[in-house]
PDB file of C-alpha atoms in Angstrom:
ATOM      1  CA  MET A   1      -2.712-128.059  17.248  1.00 55.00           C
ATOM      2  CA  THR A   2       0.873-127.423  16.190  1.00 54.00           C
ATOM      3  CA  GLY A   3      -0.020-128.013  12.555  1.00 55.00           C
ATOM      4  CA  THR A   4      -2.941-125.574  12.759  1.00 59.00           C
ATOM      5  CA  VAL A   5      -0.745-122.820  14.204  1.00 49.00           C
ATOM      6  CA  ALA A   6       1.861-123.452  11.547  1.00 56.00           C
ATOM      7  CA  ARG A   7      -0.739-123.175   8.758  1.00 63.00           C
ATOM      8  CA  TRP A   8      -2.080-119.957  10.310  1.00 54.00           C
ATOM      9  CA  TRP A   9       1.395-118.379  10.422  1.00 53.00           C
ATOM     10  CA  HIS A  10       1.984-119.460   6.834  1.00 60.00           C
ATOM     11  CA  ARG A  11      -1.212-117.684   5.698  1.00 66.00           C
ATOM     12  CA  VAL A  12      -0.281-114.533   7.684  1.00 51.00           C
ATOM     13  CA  GLY A  13       3.220-114.514   6.234  1.00 59.00           C
ATOM     14  CA  ARG A  14       1.877-114.934   2.695  1.00 64.00           C
ATOM     15  CA  ARG A  15      -0.574-112.045   3.132  1.00 61.00           C
ATOM     16  CA  CYS A  16       2.181-109.826   4.570  1.00 51.00           C
ATOM     17  CA  SER A  17       4.378-110.683   1.603  1.00 54.00           C
ATOM     18  CA  GLN A  18       1.551-109.767  -0.749  1.00 54.00           C
ATOM     19  CA  VAL A  19       0.977-106.451   1.037  1.00 43.00           C
ATOM     20  CA  GLY A  20       4.707-105.742   1.070  1.00 48.00           C
ATOM     21  CA  GLY A  21       4.902-106.527  -2.627  1.00 48.00           C
ATOM     22  CA  LEU A  22       2.042-104.144  -3.361  1.00 42.00           C
ATOM     23  CA  LEU A  23       3.686-101.389  -1.315  1.00 42.00           C
ATOM     24  CA  LEU A  24       6.983-101.920  -3.121  1.00 40.00           C
ATOM     25  CA  ALA A  25       5.153-101.804  -6.460  1.00 39.00           C
ATOM     26  CA  PHE A  26       3.495 -98.510  -5.519  1.00 39.00           C
ATOM     27  CA  VAL A  27       6.874 -97.065  -4.487  1.00 41.00           C
ATOM     28  CA  LEU A  28       8.464 -98.161  -7.750  1.00 40.00           C
ATOM     29  CA  ILE A  29       5.572 -96.721  -9.761  1.00 38.00           C
ATOM     30  CA  GLY A  30       5.934 -93.439  -7.891  1.00 43.00           C
ATOM     31  CA  LEU A  31       9.661 -93.339  -8.508  1.00 42.00           C
ATOM     32  CA  THR A  32       9.148 -94.144 -12.176  1.00 40.00           C
ATOM     33  CA  LYS A  33       6.673 -91.291 -12.549  1.00 42.00           C
ATOM     34  CA  ALA A  34       8.980 -88.908 -10.679  1.00 46.00           C
ATOM     35  CA  CYS A  35      11.906 -89.881 -12.896  1.00 48.00           C
ATOM     36  CA  SER A  36       9.789 -89.563 -16.021  1.00 47.00           C
ATOM     37  CA  ARG A  37       9.097 -85.927 -15.108  1.00 72.00           C
ATOM     38  CA  GLU A  38      12.819 -85.153 -15.184  1.00 83.00           C
ATOM     39  CA  PRO A  39      13.933 -83.472 -18.444  1.00 86.00           C
ATOM     40  CA  SER A  40      15.929 -85.644 -20.812  1.00 91.00           C
ATOM     41  CA  GLU A  41      19.667 -85.127 -21.285  1.00 90.00           C
ATOM     42  CA  ARG A  42      18.963 -83.822 -24.780  1.00 92.00           C
ATOM     43  CA  LYS A  43      16.696 -81.071 -23.420  1.00 94.00           C
ATOM     44  CA  LEU A  44      19.153 -80.199 -20.644  1.00 94.00           C
ATOM     45  CA  ARG A  45      22.021 -80.071 -23.126  1.00 94.00           C
ATOM     46  CA  ALA A  46      19.994 -77.629 -25.202  1.00 95.00           C
ATOM     47  CA  GLN A  47      19.521 -75.477 -22.085  1.00 94.00           C
ATOM     48  CA  ALA A  48      23.247 -75.663 -21.262  1.00 95.00           C
ATOM     49  CA  THR A  49      24.159 -74.391 -24.743  1.00 95.00           C
ATOM     50  CA  SER A  50      21.346 -71.860 -25.058  1.00 96.00           C
ATOM     51  CA  PRO A  51      22.149 -68.178 -25.730  1.00 97.00           C
ATOM     52  CA  GLY A  52      21.302 -67.347 -22.114  1.00 95.00           C
ATOM     53  CA  ALA A  53      23.731 -69.928 -20.753  1.00 96.00           C
ATOM     54  CA  GLU A  54      26.455 -68.951 -23.226  1.00 96.00           C
ATOM     55  CA  SER A  55      26.091 -65.287 -22.254  1.00 96.00           C
ATOM     56  CA  ARG A  56      26.407 -66.056 -18.525  1.00 95.00           C
ATOM     57  CA  ARG A  57      29.319 -68.393 -19.290  1.00 95.00           C
ATOM     58  CA  ALA A  58      31.185 -65.664 -21.148  1.00 95.00           C
ATOM     59  CA  VAL A  59      30.638 -63.167 -18.318  1.00 94.00           C
ATOM     60  CA  GLU A  60      31.882 -65.676 -15.759  1.00 94.00           C
ATOM     61  CA  GLU A  61      35.046 -66.398 -17.705  1.00 94.00           C
ATOM     62  CA  ARG A  62      35.763 -62.693 -18.282  1.00 95.00           C
ATOM     63  CA  GLN A  63      35.462 -62.016 -14.552  1.00 94.00           C
ATOM     64  CA  MET A  64      37.895 -64.817 -13.768  1.00 95.00           C
ATOM     65  CA  GLN A  65      40.309 -63.658 -16.461  1.00 95.00           C
ATOM     66  CA  ALA A  66      40.222 -60.135 -15.020  1.00 95.00           C
ATOM     67  CA  LEU A  67      41.228 -61.386 -11.552  1.00 95.00           C
ATOM     68  CA  ILE A  68      43.993 -63.530 -13.037  1.00 96.00           C
ATOM     69  CA  GLN A  69      45.249 -60.538 -15.018  1.00 96.00           C
ATOM     70  CA  ARG A  70      45.338 -58.397 -11.874  1.00 96.00           C
ATOM     71  CA  LEU A  71      47.430 -60.990 -10.092  1.00 97.00           C
ATOM     72  CA  SER A  72      49.703 -61.196 -13.149  1.00 97.00           C
ATOM     73  CA  THR A  73      50.642 -57.535 -12.673  1.00 97.00           C
ATOM     74  CA  VAL A  74      52.097 -58.203  -9.209  1.00 97.00           C
ATOM     75  CA  GLU A  75      55.858 -57.809  -9.300  1.00 97.00           C
ATOM     76  CA  GLY A  76      57.555 -61.168  -8.870  1.00 97.00           C
ATOM     77  CA  LEU A  77      54.730 -63.238 -10.412  1.00 98.00           C
ATOM     78  CA  GLU A  78      54.680 -64.477 -13.988  1.00 97.00           C
ATOM     79  CA  HIS A  79      51.612 -66.248 -15.343  1.00 97.00           C
ATOM     80  CA  THR A  80      52.371 -69.607 -16.964  1.00 96.00           C
ATOM     81  CA  LEU A  81      48.992 -71.233 -17.594  1.00 95.00           C
ATOM     82  CA  THR A  82      45.317 -71.309 -16.617  1.00 96.00           C
ATOM     83  CA  ARG A  83      43.040 -74.341 -16.643  1.00 96.00           C
ATOM     84  CA  PHE A  84      39.305 -73.700 -17.022  1.00 95.00           C
ATOM     85  CA  ASP A  85      36.809 -76.431 -16.104  1.00 95.00           C
ATOM     86  CA  ASP A  86      33.203 -75.676 -16.997  1.00 95.00           C
ATOM     87  CA  SER A  87      30.375 -78.173 -16.572  1.00 94.00           C
ATOM     88  CA  CYS A  88      26.592 -78.460 -16.388  1.00 95.00           C
ATOM     89  CA  ALA A  89      24.907 -81.385 -14.649  1.00 92.00           C
ATOM     90  CA  ARG A  90      21.793 -82.519 -12.876  1.00 92.00           C
ATOM     91  CA  PRO A  91      21.980 -81.554  -9.182  1.00 87.00           C
ATOM     92  CA  TYR A  92      22.069 -84.218  -6.519  1.00 76.00           C
ATOM     93  CA  ASN A  93      18.566 -84.951  -5.253  1.00 68.00           C
ATOM     94  CA  GLY A  94      19.443 -87.445  -2.523  1.00 61.00           C
ATOM     95  CA  SER A  95      18.103 -90.960  -2.123  1.00 56.00           C
ATOM     96  CA  ILE A  96      14.429 -91.929  -1.826  1.00 56.00           C
ATOM     97  CA  PHE A  97      14.850 -91.659   1.948  1.00 56.00           C
ATOM     98  CA  GLU A  98      16.221 -88.104   1.855  1.00 55.00           C
ATOM     99  CA  ASN A  99      14.223 -84.915   1.449  1.00 61.00           C
ATOM    100  CA  MET A 100      16.857 -83.129  -0.666  1.00 65.00           C
ATOM    101  CA  ARG A 101      15.062 -82.437  -3.941  1.00 75.00           C
ATOM    102  CA  SER A 102      16.844 -79.587  -5.630  1.00 79.00           C
ATOM    103  CA  PRO A 103      14.852 -76.576  -6.875  1.00 87.00           C
ATOM    104  CA  TYR A 104      16.836 -76.901 -10.128  1.00 91.00           C
ATOM    105  CA  VAL A 105      16.988 -79.508 -12.881  1.00 93.00           C
ATOM    106  CA  LEU A 106      20.315 -78.183 -14.187  1.00 94.00           C
ATOM    107  CA  THR A 107      23.218 -76.300 -12.626  1.00 94.00           C
ATOM    108  CA  CYS A 108      26.326 -74.943 -14.362  1.00 95.00           C
ATOM    109  CA  SER A 109      29.576 -74.151 -12.570  1.00 94.00           C
ATOM    110  CA  MET A 110      32.983 -72.952 -13.629  1.00 95.00           C
ATOM    111  CA  ARG A 111      36.310 -73.368 -11.918  1.00 95.00           C
ATOM    112  CA  ALA A 112      39.727 -72.117 -12.910  1.00 96.00           C
ATOM    113  CA  VAL A 113      43.236 -72.563 -11.567  1.00 97.00           C
ATOM    114  CA  ALA A 114      45.905 -70.117 -12.698  1.00 97.00           C
ATOM    115  CA  TYR A 115      49.580 -70.972 -12.198  1.00 98.00           C
ATOM    116  CA  PHE A 116      52.407 -68.490 -11.716  1.00 98.00           C
ATOM    117  CA  GLY A 117      56.161 -68.688 -11.466  1.00 97.00           C
ATOM    118  CA  VAL A 118      57.503 -66.795  -8.435  1.00 97.00           C
ATOM    119  CA  ARG A 119      60.618 -64.672  -8.860  1.00 95.00           C
ATOM    120  CA  GLY A 120      62.254 -63.910  -5.529  1.00 91.00           C
ATOM    121  CA  ASP A 121      61.171 -64.815  -2.000  1.00 93.00           C
ATOM    122  CA  MET A 122      57.519 -65.300  -1.025  1.00 95.00           C
ATOM    123  CA  SER A 123      58.049 -62.948   1.930  1.00 94.00           C
ATOM    124  CA  GLU A 124      58.625 -60.180  -0.638  1.00 96.00           C
ATOM    125  CA  VAL A 125      55.798 -61.185  -2.967  1.00 97.00           C
ATOM    126  CA  LEU A 126      53.050 -61.594  -0.326  1.00 97.00           C
ATOM    127  CA  PRO A 127      52.861 -57.875   0.640  1.00 97.00           C
ATOM    128  CA  ARG A 128      52.618 -56.993  -3.061  1.00 97.00           C
ATOM    129  CA  ILE A 129      49.672 -59.374  -3.453  1.00 97.00           C
ATOM    130  CA  ARG A 130      47.920 -57.593  -0.578  1.00 95.00           C
ATOM    131  CA  ALA A 131      48.715 -54.172  -2.062  1.00 95.00           C
ATOM    132  CA  ALA A 132      47.199 -55.208  -5.406  1.00 95.00           C
ATOM    133  CA  GLY A 133      43.739 -55.165  -3.762  1.00 93.00           C
ATOM    134  CA  ILE A 134      42.495 -58.221  -5.627  1.00 94.00           C
ATOM    135  CA  ALA A 135      40.494 -59.406  -2.606  1.00 94.00           C
ATOM    136  CA  THR A 136      40.210 -59.098   1.145  1.00 93.00           C
ATOM    137  CA  TRP A 137      42.365 -62.045   2.140  1.00 96.00           C
ATOM    138  CA  GLY A 138      41.410 -63.980   5.252  1.00 94.00           C
ATOM    139  CA  PRO A 139      39.230 -63.107   8.250  1.00 92.00           C
ATOM    140  CA  HIS A 140      38.725 -59.470   9.245  1.00 89.00           C
ATOM    141  CA  ASP A 141      36.930 -57.906  12.193  1.00 89.00           C
ATOM    142  CA  HIS A 142      33.772 -55.769  11.981  1.00 88.00           C
ATOM    143  CA  LYS A 143      35.932 -52.691  11.350  1.00 83.00           C
ATOM    144  CA  GLY A 144      37.632 -54.301   8.401  1.00 83.00           C
ATOM    145  CA  ARG A 145      40.899 -54.938  10.201  1.00 86.00           C
ATOM    146  CA  GLU A 146      42.872 -58.067   9.405  1.00 89.00           C
ATOM    147  CA  LEU A 147      42.965 -60.766  12.078  1.00 88.00           C
ATOM    148  CA  PRO A 148      46.693 -61.489  11.793  1.00 86.00           C
ATOM    149  CA  HIS A 149      46.854 -64.655  13.881  1.00 88.00           C
ATOM    150  CA  LEU A 150      44.343 -66.543  11.726  1.00 89.00           C
ATOM    151  CA  ALA A 151      45.313 -68.577   8.692  1.00 89.00           C
ATOM    152  CA  GLY A 152      44.139 -67.123   5.385  1.00 94.00           C
ATOM    153  CA  THR A 153      45.566 -63.646   5.936  1.00 96.00           C
ATOM    154  CA  VAL A 154      48.704 -62.179   4.386  1.00 96.00           C
ATOM    155  CA  THR A 155      50.079 -61.310   7.841  1.00 95.00           C
ATOM    156  CA  TYR A 156      49.749 -64.901   9.012  1.00 95.00           C
ATOM    157  CA  ALA A 157      51.461 -66.189   5.851  1.00 96.00           C
ATOM    158  CA  LEU A 158      54.330 -63.754   6.382  1.00 96.00           C
ATOM    159  CA  SER A 159      54.650 -64.840  10.019  1.00 95.00           C
ATOM    160  CA  TYR A 160      54.733 -68.466   8.926  1.00 94.00           C
ATOM    161  CA  HIS A 161      57.622 -67.897   6.527  1.00 93.00           C
ATOM    162  CA  ARG A 162      59.598 -65.686   8.893  1.00 93.00           C
ATOM    163  CA  ALA A 163      59.213 -68.188  11.746  1.00 93.00           C
ATOM    164  CA  ARG A 164      59.922 -71.131   9.416  1.00 92.00           C
ATOM    165  CA  GLY A 165      56.548 -72.659  10.270  1.00 92.00           C
ATOM    166  CA  ARG A 166      56.964 -72.889  14.054  1.00 93.00           C
ATOM    167  CA  TYR A 167      55.680 -70.942  17.051  1.00 92.00           C
ATOM    168  CA  PRO A 168      58.233 -69.768  19.655  1.00 92.00           C
ATOM    169  CA  ASP A 169      57.573 -72.918  21.720  1.00 94.00           C
ATOM    170  CA  GLY A 170      58.488 -75.101  18.760  1.00 92.00           C
ATOM    171  CA  SER A 171      54.955 -76.258  17.922  1.00 94.00           C
ATOM    172  CA  LEU A 172      53.883 -76.319  14.285  1.00 93.00           C
ATOM    173  CA  MET A 173      51.904 -73.481  12.748  1.00 93.00           C
ATOM    174  CA  SER A 174      48.995 -74.255  10.435  1.00 92.00           C
ATOM    175  CA  ALA A 175      49.763 -74.270   6.729  1.00 92.00           C
ATOM    176  CA  PRO A 176      49.491 -70.778   5.187  1.00 94.00           C
ATOM    177  CA  THR A 177      47.185 -69.945   2.282  1.00 95.00           C
ATOM    178  CA  LEU A 178      45.381 -66.788   1.208  1.00 96.00           C
ATOM    179  CA  THR A 179      41.608 -67.197   1.126  1.00 95.00           C
ATOM    180  CA  ALA A 180      38.665 -65.046   0.089  1.00 94.00           C
ATOM    181  CA  PRO A 181      35.141 -65.917  -1.133  1.00 92.00           C
ATOM    182  CA  GLY A 182      35.606 -67.997  -4.274  1.00 92.00           C
ATOM    183  CA  LEU A 183      39.416 -67.522  -4.244  1.00 95.00           C
ATOM    184  CA  ARG A 184      42.375 -69.419  -2.819  1.00 96.00           C
ATOM    185  CA  ILE A 185      46.107 -68.839  -3.263  1.00 97.00           C
ATOM    186  CA  ASP A 186      48.626 -71.542  -2.430  1.00 97.00           C
ATOM    187  CA  TRP A 187      52.310 -72.015  -3.225  1.00 97.00           C
ATOM    188  CA  ASP A 188      55.296 -74.373  -2.996  1.00 96.00           C
ATOM    189  CA  ARG A 189      56.743 -74.869   0.487  1.00 93.00           C
ATOM    190  CA  ALA A 190      59.144 -77.753  -0.014  1.00 86.00           C
ATOM    191  CA  ASP A 191      61.567 -76.768   2.788  1.00 86.00           C
ATOM    192  CA  LEU A 192      59.032 -75.940   5.519  1.00 87.00           C
ATOM    193  CA  PRO A 193      57.260 -78.178   8.096  1.00 85.00           C
ATOM    194  CA  HIS A 194      54.005 -78.248   6.138  1.00 83.00           C
ATOM    195  CA  SER A 195      55.690 -79.320   2.934  1.00 87.00           C
ATOM    196  CA  HIS A 196      53.614 -78.621  -0.158  1.00 91.00           C
ATOM    197  CA  ARG A 197      54.041 -78.624  -3.915  1.00 94.00           C
ATOM    198  CA  VAL A 198      51.505 -77.202  -6.322  1.00 96.00           C
ATOM    199  CA  GLU A 199      50.312 -80.104  -8.474  1.00 95.00           C
ATOM    200  CA  GLU A 200      49.939 -80.331 -12.225  1.00 94.00           C
ATOM    201  CA  PRO A 201      46.343 -79.832 -13.433  1.00 93.00           C
ATOM    202  CA  PRO A 202      44.614 -83.192 -13.958  1.00 90.00           C
ATOM    203  CA  PRO A 203      43.891 -84.399 -17.503  1.00 89.00           C
ATOM    204  CA  CYS A 204      40.726 -83.049 -19.087  1.00 88.00           C
ATOM    205  CA  PRO A 205      37.784 -85.469 -19.076  1.00 85.00           C
ATOM    206  CA  PRO A 206      37.014 -87.113 -22.429  1.00 83.00           C
ATOM    207  CA  ASP A 207      34.865 -85.198 -24.910  1.00 78.00           C
ATOM    208  CA  GLY A 208      31.156 -85.806 -24.531  1.00 73.00           C
ATOM    209  CA  SER A 209      31.319 -86.415 -20.780  1.00 75.00           C
ATOM    210  CA  GLY A 210      28.052 -85.540 -19.047  1.00 84.00           C
ATOM    211  CA  ILE A 211      25.441 -83.054 -20.178  1.00 93.00           C
ATOM    212  CA  TYR A 212      27.938 -80.258 -20.848  1.00 95.00           C
ATOM    213  CA  GLN A 213      31.693 -80.278 -20.275  1.00 94.00           C
ATOM    214  CA  ARG A 214      34.358 -77.820 -21.376  1.00 94.00           C
ATOM    215  CA  CYS A 215      37.985 -78.040 -20.340  1.00 94.00           C
ATOM    216  CA  THR A 216      40.547 -75.600 -21.760  1.00 93.00           C
ATOM    217  CA  THR A 217      44.137 -74.560 -21.077  1.00 92.00           C
ATOM    218  CA  VAL A 218      45.316 -70.997 -21.744  1.00 91.00           C
ATOM    219  CA  PRO A 219      47.673 -70.611 -23.500  1.00 91.00           C
ATOM    220  CA  GLU A 220      47.071 -73.835 -25.408  1.00 82.00           C
ATOM    221  CA  ALA A 221      50.773 -74.769 -25.568  1.00 80.00           C
ATOM    222  CA  ALA A 222      51.426 -73.764 -21.966  1.00 83.00           C
ATOM    223  CA  MET A 223      54.435 -74.483 -19.807  1.00 90.00           C
ATOM    224  CA  SER A 224      53.829 -77.334 -17.365  1.00 93.00           C
ATOM    225  CA  VAL A 225      53.924 -76.776 -13.606  1.00 96.00           C
ATOM    226  CA  THR A 226      57.080 -78.900 -13.424  1.00 95.00           C
ATOM    227  CA  ALA A 227      58.769 -76.785 -16.092  1.00 96.00           C
ATOM    228  CA  ALA A 228      57.687 -73.572 -14.338  1.00 96.00           C
ATOM    229  CA  ARG A 229      59.182 -74.864 -11.079  1.00 96.00           C
ATOM    230  CA  ALA A 230      62.437 -75.695 -12.834  1.00 96.00           C
ATOM    231  CA  ARG A 231      62.591 -72.160 -14.281  1.00 96.00           C
ATOM    232  CA  TYR A 232      61.410 -70.066 -11.327  1.00 96.00           C
ATOM    233  CA  GLY A 233      62.030 -72.256  -8.281  1.00 95.00           C
ATOM    234  CA  THR A 234      58.571 -71.696  -6.767  1.00 96.00           C
ATOM    235  CA  VAL A 235      55.086 -72.096  -8.252  1.00 97.00           C
ATOM    236  CA  LEU A 236      51.987 -70.282  -6.961  1.00 98.00           C
ATOM    237  CA  SER A 237      48.385 -71.209  -7.804  1.00 98.00           C
ATOM    238  CA  LEU A 238      45.216 -69.122  -7.747  1.00 97.00           C
ATOM    239  CA  GLY A 239      42.010 -71.161  -7.565  1.00 96.00           C
ATOM    240  CA  LEU A 240      38.729 -69.515  -8.571  1.00 95.00           C
ATOM    241  CA  SER A 241      35.201 -70.885  -8.313  1.00 90.00           C
ATOM    242  CA  SER A 242      32.142 -69.500 -10.077  1.00 73.00           C
ATOM    243  CA  SER A 243      29.914 -66.833  -8.597  1.00 56.00           C
ATOM    244  CA  PRO A 244      31.457 -66.543  -5.115  1.00 49.00           C
ATOM    245  CA  THR A 245      28.778 -64.031  -4.128  1.00 46.00           C
ATOM    246  CA  SER A 246      26.040 -66.578  -4.844  1.00 47.00           C
ATOM    247  CA  SER A 247      24.957 -69.052  -2.201  1.00 43.00           C
ATOM    248  CA  THR A 248      24.641 -71.707  -4.884  1.00 54.00           C
ATOM    249  CA  ASN A 249      28.042 -71.134  -6.558  1.00 78.00           C
ATOM    250  CA  HIS A 250      26.456 -71.625  -9.988  1.00 90.00           C
ATOM    251  CA  TYR A 251      26.601 -69.140 -12.838  1.00 93.00           C
ATOM    252  CA  PHE A 252      23.569 -70.648 -14.603  1.00 94.00           C
ATOM    253  CA  THR A 253      20.607 -72.701 -13.371  1.00 93.00           C
ATOM    254  CA  VAL A 254      17.370 -74.060 -14.795  1.00 93.00           C
ATOM    255  CA  PRO A 255      14.565 -74.039 -12.182  1.00 92.00           C
ATOM    256  CA  ARG A 256      12.429 -77.082 -11.640  1.00 88.00           C
ATOM    257  CA  ARG A 257       8.841 -76.697 -12.818  1.00 81.00           C
ATOM    258  CA  ASN A 258       6.339 -77.809 -10.204  1.00 65.00           C
TER     259      ASN A 258
END
């Protein structure tokens, strides 16, 4: 009796293995077909360097350069260098267990970080940045009034510096930055509770990385962040990301064909 049961279980297990193997084969076939429908890197690279993409790329860079130039006119700030990072890649589609298939087969994004030497005290420079009207920094109410107690506003940053980073009860204030859609300003605070130093831009990725990659420094023989700090005492950075008004944050996309 025991031997009969054992043989029966062996047959059941073998059939289940066969069924499982068939199911796995069907899944792999489906994945192979799905992957085969994805455009090749050669075709995507052609899209990323097409006249349409190059035109959008040029517009994006001009818009960023215009904002950097406006900040450069603020008294007390001197532009030292800008790093542009521009790339096109396949979007993340999730695993086979996730329903995250992107509506695009290619997305292109640009990011820039501009570095400035600060002449004088940040408490004097911050109001000038607000007066330049580059962006609406930090949260505002429905009437457009600044919410001064929230980080991201010029008023909060001024309060942080004047109070040396502490509330009247001695507790620490949050680190100050200026934020707006697609923009972020940060600066050296070596002698304050939330100590911070603007970092050097990372090395550019090697040529030929990915579908499309462009990494440039302007000016080409620019002063390093360390050298700017030695000359001015304080370094400020302006980070910009592409198309802040777009929910996708991409300046160029190639839709997926169903």
